[in-house]
Tab-separated table of C-alpha atoms in Angstrom:
chain	number	residue	atom	x	y	z
A	336	MET	CA	17.462	76.692	-68.260
A	337	GLN	CA	20.578	75.152	-66.471
A	338	ARG	CA	22.350	73.124	-68.422
A	339	LEU	CA	22.613	69.513	-67.762
A	340	GLN	CA	26.341	68.727	-66.929
A	341	GLN	CA	28.012	65.961	-69.591
A	342	HIS	CA	29.007	62.828	-68.617
A	343	SER	CA	33.102	62.622	-68.092
A	344	GLN	CA	33.310	59.844	-70.315
A	345	GLY	CA	31.022	62.096	-73.160
A	346	THR	CA	27.978	62.144	-75.200
A	347	PRO	CA	26.307	58.343	-75.454
A	348	GLY	CA	25.649	57.123	-79.050
A	349	ILE	CA	24.764	53.447	-80.527
A	350	ALA	CA	26.207	51.166	-83.055
A	351	ARG	CA	24.326	48.650	-84.510
A	352	THR	CA	26.553	45.406	-85.983
A	353	ARG	CA	26.094	43.577	-89.060
A	354	ASP	CA	23.370	41.323	-87.211
A	355	GLY	CA	21.406	44.111	-85.334
A	356	ARG	CA	22.873	44.196	-81.990
A	357	GLU	CA	23.388	47.574	-80.296
A	358	LEU	CA	26.577	48.268	-79.169
A	359	HIS	CA	26.129	51.580	-76.623
A	360	PHE	CA	29.553	53.786	-77.121
A	361	MET	CA	30.541	57.227	-75.292
A	362	GLU	CA	32.382	59.557	-76.963
A	363	LEU	CA	34.575	62.780	-75.817
A	364	ALA	CA	34.855	64.774	-79.339
A	365	GLY	CA	38.721	65.706	-78.472
A	366	PRO	CA	40.747	69.333	-78.627
A	367	VAL	CA	38.737	70.619	-81.474
A	368	GLY	CA	35.497	69.810	-80.203
A	369	GLY	CA	32.611	68.541	-82.397
A	370	ASP	CA	28.761	68.220	-82.691
A	371	ALA	CA	27.306	65.810	-80.149
A	372	SER	CA	24.349	65.614	-81.868
A	373	ALA	CA	26.380	63.225	-84.999
A	374	THR	CA	26.526	60.384	-82.173
A	375	ALA	CA	22.666	60.320	-82.458
A	376	VAL	CA	21.103	56.881	-82.798
A	377	ASP	CA	22.908	55.506	-86.461
A	378	ALA	CA	23.378	59.080	-87.629
A	379	PRO	CA	26.097	58.527	-89.834
A	380	VAL	CA	29.445	60.295	-88.491
A	381	THR	CA	31.165	61.833	-91.722
A	382	GLU	CA	32.886	64.428	-90.577
A	383	VAL	CA	35.988	63.954	-87.606
A	384	ASP	CA	37.663	66.948	-85.986
A	385	ALA	CA	40.389	65.282	-84.845
A	386	PRO	CA	42.605	63.091	-87.497
A	387	VAL	CA	42.816	60.051	-85.391
A	388	THR	CA	40.226	58.440	-83.259
A	389	VAL	CA	41.326	56.519	-80.211
A	390	VAL	CA	38.905	53.553	-79.446
A	391	PHE	CA	39.393	51.661	-76.178
A	392	GLU	CA	38.762	47.800	-75.744
A	393	GLY	CA	38.527	46.396	-72.544
A	394	GLY	CA	39.007	42.704	-70.881
A	395	LEU	CA	37.217	40.197	-69.649
A	396	ALA	CA	33.707	41.552	-68.279
A	397	SER	CA	35.218	45.175	-68.436
A	398	VAL	CA	32.647	48.045	-69.126
A	399	ARG	CA	33.480	51.295	-70.642
A	400	SER	CA	33.560	52.977	-67.364
A	401	TYR	CA	36.908	51.099	-66.983
A	402	TRP	CA	38.789	53.173	-69.128
A	403	ALA	CA	37.313	56.910	-67.482
A	404	LEU	CA	40.738	58.227	-66.450
A	405	VAL	CA	42.641	57.518	-69.548
A	406	GLN	CA	40.076	58.153	-71.883
A	407	GLN	CA	39.609	61.993	-70.266
A	408	ALA	CA	43.113	62.708	-70.959
A	409	VAL	CA	43.709	61.143	-74.654
A	410	ALA	CA	40.794	63.819	-75.219
A	411	GLY	CA	43.240	66.608	-74.687
A	412	SER	CA	45.026	64.722	-78.461
A	413	ALA	CA	42.252	63.604	-80.138
A	414	ARG	CA	38.554	62.050	-80.367
A	415	ALA	CA	38.119	59.309	-77.615
A	416	VAL	CA	35.886	56.544	-77.658
A	417	VAL	CA	34.890	53.576	-74.964
A	418	TYR	CA	32.194	51.209	-75.644
A	419	ASP	CA	30.466	48.040	-74.141
A	420	ARG	CA	30.793	44.846	-75.675
A	421	SER	CA	27.505	43.058	-76.258
A	422	GLY	CA	26.334	41.900	-72.524
A	423	LEU	CA	28.643	44.155	-70.575
A	424	GLY	CA	27.470	47.534	-69.404
A	425	ARG	CA	24.663	49.389	-71.460
A	426	SER	CA	24.873	46.914	-74.341
A	427	ALA	CA	22.576	44.029	-74.637
A	428	PRO	CA	23.599	40.567	-74.040
A	429	ASP	CA	24.418	38.585	-77.848
A	430	PRO	CA	21.159	36.380	-78.404
A	431	SER	CA	23.291	34.163	-79.949
A	432	GLY	CA	24.975	33.226	-77.086
A	433	GLN	CA	28.673	33.152	-79.188
A	434	ARG	CA	31.354	35.461	-77.734
A	435	ARG	CA	34.493	33.683	-79.471
A	436	LEU	CA	37.318	36.024	-80.496
A	437	ALA	CA	36.581	36.442	-83.352
A	438	ARG	CA	32.813	37.687	-83.355
A	439	LEU	CA	34.315	40.079	-80.692
A	440	ALA	CA	36.727	41.301	-83.281
A	441	ASP	CA	33.797	41.850	-85.731
A	442	ASP	CA	31.847	43.847	-83.572
A	443	LEU	CA	34.450	46.207	-82.933
A	444	GLY	CA	34.926	46.216	-86.669
A	445	ASP	CA	31.057	47.485	-86.733
A	446	LEU	CA	31.704	50.188	-84.046
A	447	LEU	CA	34.576	51.572	-86.290
A	448	ASP	CA	32.484	51.753	-89.347
A	449	ARG	CA	30.067	53.190	-87.341
A	450	LEU	CA	32.403	55.956	-86.105
A	451	GLY	CA	33.974	57.043	-89.528
A	452	PRO	CA	36.583	56.073	-91.998
A	453	GLY	CA	39.421	56.274	-89.079
A	454	PRO	CA	42.582	56.452	-89.026
A	455	TYR	CA	42.487	54.722	-85.234
A	456	VAL	CA	44.686	53.792	-82.699
A	457	LEU	CA	43.310	50.863	-80.895
A	458	VAL	CA	43.996	50.229	-76.954
A	459	GLY	CA	43.161	46.838	-75.696
A	460	HIS	CA	43.581	45.517	-72.145
A	461	SER	CA	43.982	41.785	-71.252
A	462	TRP	CA	41.533	40.079	-73.607
A	463	GLY	CA	40.930	43.050	-75.734
A	464	GLY	CA	44.491	43.099	-76.770
A	465	PRO	CA	43.667	39.984	-78.986
A	466	VAL	CA	40.723	41.781	-79.613
A	467	ILE	CA	42.210	44.441	-81.231
A	468	ARG	CA	45.072	42.909	-82.764
A	469	LEU	CA	42.294	40.841	-85.244
A	470	ALA	CA	40.366	43.665	-85.698
A	471	ALA	CA	43.379	45.803	-86.739
A	472	ALA	CA	44.032	43.017	-88.886
A	473	ALA	CA	41.110	43.028	-90.902
A	474	ARG	CA	41.327	46.608	-91.814
A	475	PRO	CA	45.433	47.443	-91.710
A	476	GLY	CA	44.732	50.687	-94.258
A	477	ARG	CA	42.745	52.189	-91.341
A	478	ILE	CA	44.874	51.688	-88.100
A	479	ALA	CA	47.286	54.080	-87.172
A	480	GLY	CA	48.576	52.083	-84.069
A	481	LEU	CA	47.704	49.731	-81.542
A	482	VAL	CA	48.745	49.796	-77.650
A	483	LEU	CA	48.316	46.520	-76.141
A	484	VAL	CA	48.272	46.847	-71.801
A	485	ASP	CA	49.015	44.157	-70.232
A	486	PRO	CA	47.348	41.522	-72.832
A	487	THR	CA	46.534	38.109	-73.283
A	488	ASP	CA	49.083	36.612	-75.616
A	489	GLU	CA	49.547	33.380	-77.510
A	490	ALA	CA	53.090	33.182	-76.782
A	491	CYS	CA	52.806	32.876	-73.166
A	492	ASP	CA	53.203	28.848	-73.207
A	493	LEU	CA	51.540	29.233	-69.426
A	494	LEU	CA	48.478	30.072	-70.950
A	495	PHE	CA	48.245	26.763	-72.387
A	496	ASP	CA	48.379	24.824	-69.512
A	497	ASN	CA	45.330	23.028	-68.077
A	498	SER	CA	45.923	24.464	-64.281
A	499	ILE	CA	44.954	27.779	-65.929
A	500	ARG	CA	41.527	26.633	-67.552
A	501	ARG	CA	40.880	25.318	-64.156
A	502	LEU	CA	41.991	28.331	-62.082
A	503	GLU	CA	39.583	30.091	-64.865
A	504	LYS	CA	36.832	28.279	-63.822
A	505	VAL	CA	37.187	28.578	-59.729
A	506	ARG	CA	37.292	31.950	-60.111
A	507	TYR	CA	34.536	32.530	-62.525
A	508	GLY	CA	31.988	30.389	-60.109
A	509	ALA	CA	33.259	32.851	-57.187
A	510	ALA	CA	32.707	35.730	-59.005
A	511	LEU	CA	29.212	34.400	-59.878
A	512	LEU	CA	28.500	33.792	-56.564
A	513	LEU	CA	29.454	37.220	-54.769
A	514	ALA	CA	27.523	39.024	-58.333
A	515	ARG	CA	24.444	36.942	-56.809
A	516	LEU	CA	25.422	37.915	-52.823
A	517	GLY	CA	26.057	41.687	-54.051
A	518	LEU	CA	29.379	41.442	-52.894
A	519	LEU	CA	31.702	41.285	-55.479
A	520	GLY	CA	32.064	45.225	-56.234
A	521	LEU	CA	34.084	45.119	-52.511
A	522	LEU	CA	36.789	43.507	-54.452
A	523	PHE	CA	37.137	46.707	-56.981
A	524	ARG	CA	36.806	48.969	-54.339
A	525	LYS	CA	40.374	50.312	-55.076
A	526	VAL	CA	39.289	50.577	-59.291
A	527	THR	CA	36.110	52.373	-58.752
A	528	ALA	CA	37.686	54.662	-56.078
A	529	ALA	CA	40.002	56.432	-59.207
A	530	LEU	CA	37.582	56.695	-61.068
A	531	PRO	CA	35.363	59.886	-61.990
A	532	PRO	CA	32.225	59.795	-59.815
A	533	ASP	CA	29.957	59.675	-62.491
A	534	ALA	CA	31.671	56.454	-64.197
A	535	ALA	CA	32.490	54.862	-60.610
A	536	ALA	CA	28.716	55.527	-60.022
A	537	ASP	CA	28.016	53.575	-63.601
A	538	MET	CA	30.476	50.801	-63.102
A	539	ARG	CA	29.426	50.289	-59.476
A	540	ALA	CA	25.386	50.006	-60.824
A	541	GLU	CA	26.839	47.526	-64.387
A	542	ALA	CA	30.184	45.895	-63.924
A	543	PHE	CA	29.414	43.590	-60.997
A	544	THR	CA	25.827	42.002	-61.492
A	545	VAL	CA	24.742	38.340	-62.410
A	546	ALA	CA	24.445	39.131	-66.544
A	547	THR	CA	27.812	40.599	-66.596
A	548	MET	CA	29.305	38.017	-64.853
A	549	ARG	CA	27.487	35.375	-67.618
A	550	THR	CA	29.121	37.530	-70.536
A	551	MET	CA	32.446	37.202	-69.180
A	552	GLY	CA	31.984	32.944	-68.801
A	553	ALA	CA	30.895	33.036	-71.890
A	554	GLU	CA	33.645	35.222	-73.510
A	555	GLN	CA	36.034	32.930	-71.174
A	556	ALA	CA	34.419	29.536	-72.628
A	557	GLY	CA	36.395	30.168	-75.782
A	558	ILE	CA	39.874	31.578	-74.636
A	559	ALA	CA	41.672	28.405	-74.941
A	560	ALA	CA	40.591	27.307	-78.419
A	561	ASP	CA	40.833	31.032	-79.613
A	562	LEU	CA	44.229	30.731	-78.189
A	563	ARG	CA	45.459	27.744	-80.070
A	564	ALA	CA	44.197	29.792	-83.320
A	565	LEU	CA	45.924	32.555	-82.519
A	566	ARG	CA	49.050	30.713	-82.348
A	567	ASP	CA	48.489	28.507	-85.486
A	568	ASP	CA	47.546	31.426	-87.802
A	569	PRO	CA	48.684	34.827	-85.808
A	570	PRO	CA	46.919	37.912	-87.336
A	571	VAL	CA	49.004	39.852	-89.669
A	572	LEU	CA	49.521	43.630	-88.926
A	573	GLY	CA	52.409	44.274	-91.602
A	574	ASP	CA	54.167	47.825	-90.391
A	575	ILE	CA	51.079	48.924	-88.076
A	576	PRO	CA	53.140	50.122	-85.003
A	577	VAL	CA	52.442	48.381	-81.666
A	578	THR	CA	53.200	49.080	-78.209
A	579	VAL	CA	52.851	46.666	-75.428
A	580	ILE	CA	52.640	47.529	-72.204
A	581	SER	CA	53.870	45.210	-69.165
A	582	ALA	CA	52.223	45.165	-65.611
A	583	THR	CA	55.385	44.842	-63.078
A	584	LEU	CA	53.784	44.650	-59.599
A	585	PRO	CA	52.497	41.698	-57.935
A	586	THR	CA	48.659	40.909	-58.875
A	587	PRO	CA	46.195	38.422	-57.008
A	588	GLY	CA	46.674	34.771	-58.571
A	589	MET	CA	49.752	35.474	-60.544
A	590	ASN	CA	53.022	34.466	-59.090
A	591	ALA	CA	57.200	36.149	-60.094
A	592	GLN	CA	57.398	33.007	-62.696
A	593	ALA	CA	53.984	33.685	-64.421
A	594	ARG	CA	54.803	37.242	-64.382
A	595	ALA	CA	58.220	36.752	-65.889
A	596	SER	CA	56.317	34.373	-68.669
A	597	ILE	CA	53.892	37.014	-69.947
A	598	ASN	CA	56.422	39.646	-69.903
A	599	ALA	CA	58.728	37.537	-71.956
A	600	ALA	CA	55.858	37.175	-74.829
A	601	HIS	CA	55.088	40.641	-74.436
A	602	ALA	CA	58.290	41.244	-75.531
A	603	HIS	CA	58.074	38.547	-78.176
A	604	ARG	CA	54.689	40.541	-79.133
A	605	ALA	CA	56.576	43.943	-79.573
A	606	GLY	CA	59.235	42.348	-81.302
A	607	GLN	CA	57.236	40.918	-84.004
A	608	SER	CA	56.372	44.471	-85.436
A	609	PRO	CA	58.805	46.743	-87.431
A	610	ARG	CA	57.566	49.396	-85.332
A	611	GLY	CA	57.074	47.421	-82.041
A	612	ARG	CA	57.929	48.977	-78.243
A	613	HIS	CA	57.417	47.139	-75.411
A	614	VAL	CA	56.981	49.437	-72.052
A	615	LEU	CA	57.046	48.247	-68.422
A	616	ALA	CA	54.493	49.945	-65.931
A	617	ARG	CA	56.697	50.116	-63.025
A	618	HIS	CA	53.880	51.185	-60.746
A	619	ALA	CA	50.628	48.789	-61.821
A	620	ASP	CA	49.601	45.395	-61.579
A	621	HIS	CA	47.036	43.818	-64.202
A	622	MET	CA	44.694	47.274	-63.702
A	623	VAL	CA	47.397	49.559	-65.341
A	624	PRO	CA	44.260	51.534	-66.563
A	625	THR	CA	43.404	52.827	-63.118
A	626	ALA	CA	46.987	51.980	-61.292
A	627	GLU	CA	48.891	53.625	-63.749
A	628	PRO	CA	46.781	55.691	-66.696
A	629	GLY	CA	49.735	57.957	-67.854
A	630	ILE	CA	51.725	55.369	-69.134
A	631	ILE	CA	49.129	54.302	-71.568
A	632	VAL	CA	48.263	58.483	-72.330
A	633	ALA	CA	51.820	58.699	-72.826
A	634	GLU	CA	52.126	55.565	-75.345
A	635	VAL	CA	48.887	56.817	-77.056
A	636	GLU	CA	49.520	60.089	-77.712
A	637	ARG	CA	53.191	58.832	-79.359
A	638	LEU	CA	51.174	57.064	-81.970
A	639	LEU	CA	49.225	60.198	-82.250
A	640	GLU	CA	52.254	62.407	-83.159
A	641	ALA	CA	53.851	59.412	-85.358
A	642	ALA	CA	50.456	59.525	-87.251
A	643	GLY	CA	50.497	63.325	-87.448
A	644	GLN	CA	54.334	63.248	-88.399
A	645	ARG	CA	53.289	60.273	-91.649
A	646	ASP	CA	50.003	62.059	-92.905
A	647	GLN	CA	52.314	65.313	-93.475
A	648	TRP	CA	54.990	63.075	-95.280
A	649	GLU	CA	52.763	61.759	-97.131
A	650	GLN	CA	51.331	65.148	-98.204
A	651	ASN	CA	54.854	66.193	-99.268
A	652	GLY	CA	55.060	62.861	-101.490
A	653	GLN	CA	58.131	61.537	-99.216
A	654	VAL	CA	58.696	58.283	-98.132
A	655	THR	CA	57.685	57.357	-94.600
A	656	PRO	CA	60.383	55.513	-92.136
């Protein structure tokens, strides 16, 4: 009997949120391997072969497939997990219709609880950056590091300008129309072309639908209020290592002045951590996970190595730096 070839993003599983919603995830077990059956629906994960698990969080309307290149590379060093937020990919919509930042962070926390005790390195792109910051602040003892990939950041005053909200509404309306016409995927051909064939097929089937755009609209609706909340009461991350990666190449809809403002906010964010690091992606626009995946992989591996050293120091009774 011919054995089915494994999907490039690994074995599927389901995590249930505290209110019973199902989140679809896919897992690559890492260099040591592991029992794929451990990811069956609601089967508790009690043994993790890799010492640190890396979990990826996408931006607005971003399905799990977007992380395929980075996930595959990271799986050479650690267990690597991607997932779909409610209403994206293979995860059903949130019946409440509430997609505020705190709810997204709670959902990520529920996924982490399903996956095991950790420790975790969390990687978040764009709006996924605030999501992982908030989730990490709720469980700092389980987080070995954060990688914020060209993140949305409340330190950027530009994001509070009313013109940004108007632009978001225009973009949402255009994206919804293109999705209805079946044309939205044409704008992202460069992204899907970079992915493994199976992940690209998943993305074309799932990422450019009317349902996905409606979820994007629900998440986008609360961004202004969520950014104000972050500015007034920022998540406390303590000494969790934080790497911020900034894009540098032109991005549609973002002029040079806007890019400079955003990257200055990124530098500020890295400076808020005693173990912060600001890295420039010299070959990428905002779509860093497909334009320059190697820089994300390198920063994740730095954190994995640091986490291993810290464990060794603690086992030897030495004070960690």
